[in-house]
Structure formats: C-alpha cells, structure tokens
Amino acid sequence: MNQAPSNTAPKVYGWCPGALRPMMSGDGLVVRIRAPLGRLGQDQAMAVAGLSEKFGNGLLDVSARANLQLRGVTEAAHPDLIAELRSLGLVDPDAAAETRRNALLQPFWSDGDDTHHIAQALSLALTKASDLTLPGKFGFAIDAGATPVLQDISADIRIERAQHGLILRADGAACGKPVTADTAAQEALELAHWFLASGGAPAGRGRMKAHLASGADLPQGHTAEADGQPHKARPGRTAVGQMAALEFGQITAADLAALAALGPIRLTPWRMLLAEGTQALPPVPGLILDATDPRLQVSVCTGAPRCLQALAQTRPLARDLAQHLPAGTTLHVSGCAKGCAHPAPADLVLTATAKDRFNIIRDGTAAARPHIPDITAAALRAAPKTLTEA
Ligand code: SF4
C-alpha cells in the first residue's frame, strides 16, 4: 500500500492506556477500565457513570478491545478516581498486571460455558504471571462460542472454536494447537513465553503476526485448521440481551446510567454495549438500535480538540457525511495519519491534513496516498458527492 509522504507523522506510543497508567489527551487523562469478563454489574455501571460525571467530563468511550474509558480526568483527581474504582473491583493490583491482563472474550458467553471458564482461568493466570513482560499492545482473544466472532478483532493469541474442538492459535497462523477448556489458559501463557523467548519483542515492542511473518517457527503441534467466517456485528437482539451501538463509540454518563438502570452491561469490541437480559430497549438518546443506521458505516477517531495529535475535528464532519454514504460503503474519518479508529483499509477515508482540511483516500488506510489531496470540510459538506464520485 502506498504511504502518503508526511511531515506531520503521528506519534506512536506502543502502549494502551489503563486505569493505573492513564494516557494524557487533549481533554485530560483517558482512564481505561478493563472490566473483569468484559462485564459491569448493574451497580458497577451506575457507579462508573457517576464517577465519569464527578471526576471526568461526562463522556466515556468503548474501545476496540471492549474496554470502557473515562475521559477528561485531571491528574489531581486520578488518585481519588482509582480509589473509587478499586472499591468497585475494577482495578488490577498494579500497572504491570493491568497491562498483562489484556484478554478479550466474545460477549455472548453464558455462566460456566467454555468462554467463561477459560476467561476466568486466563485472567487469573495473567494477573499472577509477574515473570511475563509482554509488549503493551499484546493481547489475547477468547472466542470459544459456537463459531468464532472475534477473528477480525486485534489479538496476538487466540483461543477459538474450530471444526473439531478448541484450538490455540497464534495470530497470523492458519492452524492452531488443539486444547481443552481446562488446558487453554496454561497453553496460552506458554505460547506467550515462546513469543518472547523466540525474539518476538525486540526492545519490548512487537506483535505475533509480524513475528510469524518474519519467519519465526511456531512450536510443534499447531496443525489443526482454523474455522470461521468474518463476523458482522449489528445492534439488535442476541441470546443474552439487546445490543446497542454507540454513535462513534462514545456514550454520555447520563446514557450509561439509563442503560445501567435496565441491568448489567457487557462491553463488546464493536463499539456496542450489550444490555444483559433485556428483550427490548427503550429509546435512549445516543444509542443506535437500528441496524441500518448509516452511522454504523463510519469509523471516526476522537479528533480535535480531544486528541493532542489531531489536526482537525472529525466527529461533526463524520455525522454530516454519514447520511450521504451509499449502503454498504465504509467511511473512516481520521484526525491524523495514525488511523486509530480503523487501522485496516476502508472504502473511503478522510485524513486530516490541517484545521478543517482532509485528504480523500479510496480503498486504503488513513496513511495511504490520497486520491484527492487537501479538500476543505466546508467543500465536502457543500458537495458530499465529491467523496463517492472522487
Ligand atoms: S488517529 Fe485520531 S485519535 Fe489517533 S492519534 Fe490521530 S487524531 Fe488522535
């Protein structure tokens, strides 16, 4: 893929914020909660909504790894926020354990099923594994439902359902090692140790897929073929409750509290929340319940002024252009070439080049060479067809 020349190269941090190690953004600290089992009990969800109002700016994001992040927290307020989150059981013992416990599970699990069983064992094992220092973005996916649903979601070590049972699969490999629900967590840890011992993280950075692509040979036993089709998540009814999408992955504290009033909430990696046990959701402003809503075709990052690296505002433009997208066409609006909201190619991409100016890219990533360079947001709003007819 062609990369656009740039003299405004975005900064790559190589780690993700946590609760104990928050990241500074344009609107204050981003404090990311890794909820155990990707679930907030009703009281926890209600309390987090209140903490967002009390210590943050009343806005929360659901990340692409199914974490919930409070925005706009001041450094002075951070210790008190952590104390409150700790009392809710939402903080790890220390920052290293928090970084290691980067495990995502498919959100449709039931009590005692394979996903639930493995996730509990792996979370415990990762919390205790103080000898395991993984790169900041290195993550695990537990995808042991009837069919895999997380194969498009970023992860380095996957435990997933294949045709003849569970497999442990290194990201990027076509085959995995057969495991059981009882052995999967331990095998996953051993594969993580292999990744480090075989040179997967020089200077503390690295991902499994790149390591395999560079020629690393997996340990023996990774011979069972993976199964599964790309999963398209949509708002609507599921076996465990109603799923609602958030406009561009963000929710207000008031809307979170309204959802929490209905019951526990599960976090998903699709910028959607799952209201556990509900059959129908009342209209809550900010929640998208219609699977045909064009905003679901749009990925958009935080943009200015809330991201320090953003060159332009992104969300207002994305909101205005969404309604002009042809059905099925994906649009990514990015505040800089880093492309946080959608690292993969999209049908159409707008990458900010300066205040209210964007490159139009077709079928590429936010860093790709533009099809039309440096068009103003005003021109796009005045003639949205420029985007699709470019
Ligand atoms: S892509 Fe968006 S969120 Fe990511 S660094 Fe750039 S402006 Fe910030």
mmCIF file of N, CA, C and O and ligand atoms in Angstrom, residues 301-302 307 309-310 334-336 338-340, ligand 1:
data_model
loop_
_atom_site.group_PDB
_atom_site.id
_atom_site.type_symbol
_atom_site.label_atom_id
_atom_site.label_comp_id
_atom_site.label_asym_id
_atom_site.label_seq_id
_atom_site.Cartn_x
_atom_site.Cartn_y
_atom_site.Cartn_z
ATOM 1 N N CYS A 301 -12.223 8.696 14.696
ATOM 2 C CA CYS A 301 -11.460 8.789 15.947
ATOM 3 C C CYS A 301 -11.891 10.030 16.723
ATOM 4 O O CYS A 301 -12.742 10.789 16.288
ATOM 5 N N THR A 302 -11.256 10.212 17.860
ATOM 6 C CA THR A 302 -11.612 11.318 18.751
ATOM 7 C C THR A 302 -11.449 12.675 18.085
ATOM 8 O O THR A 302 -12.303 13.551 18.215
ATOM 9 N N CYS A 307 -7.977 14.938 21.056
ATOM 10 C CA CYS A 307 -6.719 14.216 20.877
ATOM 11 C C CYS A 307 -5.619 15.232 20.602
ATOM 12 O O CYS A 307 -5.769 16.109 19.742
ATOM 13 N N GLN A 309 -2.905 14.899 19.086
ATOM 14 C CA GLN A 309 -2.259 14.776 17.771
ATOM 15 C C GLN A 309 -3.176 15.155 16.618
ATOM 16 O O GLN A 309 -2.751 15.174 15.464
ATOM 17 N N ALA A 310 -4.430 15.408 16.921
ATOM 18 C CA ALA A 310 -5.404 15.649 15.846
ATOM 19 C C ALA A 310 -5.147 16.973 15.153
ATOM 20 O O ALA A 310 -4.862 17.984 15.793
ATOM 21 N N SER A 334 -10.374 10.358 10.011
ATOM 22 C CA SER A 334 -9.239 10.270 10.935
ATOM 23 C C SER A 334 -8.608 11.642 11.157
ATOM 24 O O SER A 334 -8.347 12.375 10.202
ATOM 25 N N GLY A 335 -8.340 11.937 12.404
ATOM 26 C CA GLY A 335 -7.768 13.238 12.747
ATOM 27 C C GLY A 335 -6.302 13.373 12.394
ATOM 28 O O GLY A 335 -5.739 14.462 12.426
ATOM 29 N N CYS A 336 -5.646 12.258 12.076
ATOM 30 C CA CYS A 336 -4.266 12.292 11.573
ATOM 31 C C CYS A 336 -4.005 10.953 10.883
ATOM 32 O O CYS A 336 -4.867 10.073 10.858
ATOM 33 N N LYS A 338 -2.425 8.442 11.680
ATOM 34 C CA LYS A 338 -2.259 7.245 12.526
ATOM 35 C C LYS A 338 -3.431 6.275 12.353
ATOM 36 O O LYS A 338 -3.266 5.065 12.441
ATOM 37 N N GLY A 339 -4.627 6.802 12.138
ATOM 38 C CA GLY A 339 -5.769 5.940 11.823
ATOM 39 C C GLY A 339 -6.234 5.069 12.971
ATOM 40 O O GLY A 339 -6.677 3.927 12.758
ATOM 41 N N CYS A 340 -6.201 5.565 14.190
ATOM 42 C CA CYS A 340 -6.537 4.764 15.379
ATOM 43 C C CYS A 340 -7.900 4.061 15.273
ATOM 44 O O CYS A 340 -8.043 2.919 15.704
HETATM 45 S S1 SF4 B 1 -5.914 8.927 14.549
HETATM 46 FE FE1 SF4 B 1 -7.209 10.316 15.703
HETATM 47 S S2 SF4 B 1 -7.192 9.565 17.826
HETATM 48 FE FE2 SF4 B 1 -5.463 8.601 16.733
HETATM 49 S S3 SF4 B 1 -3.735 9.953 17.156
HETATM 50 FE FE3 SF4 B 1 -4.613 10.633 15.211
HETATM 51 S S4 SF4 B 1 -6.089 12.227 15.739
HETATM 52 FE FE4 SF4 B 1 -5.593 11.114 17.630
#
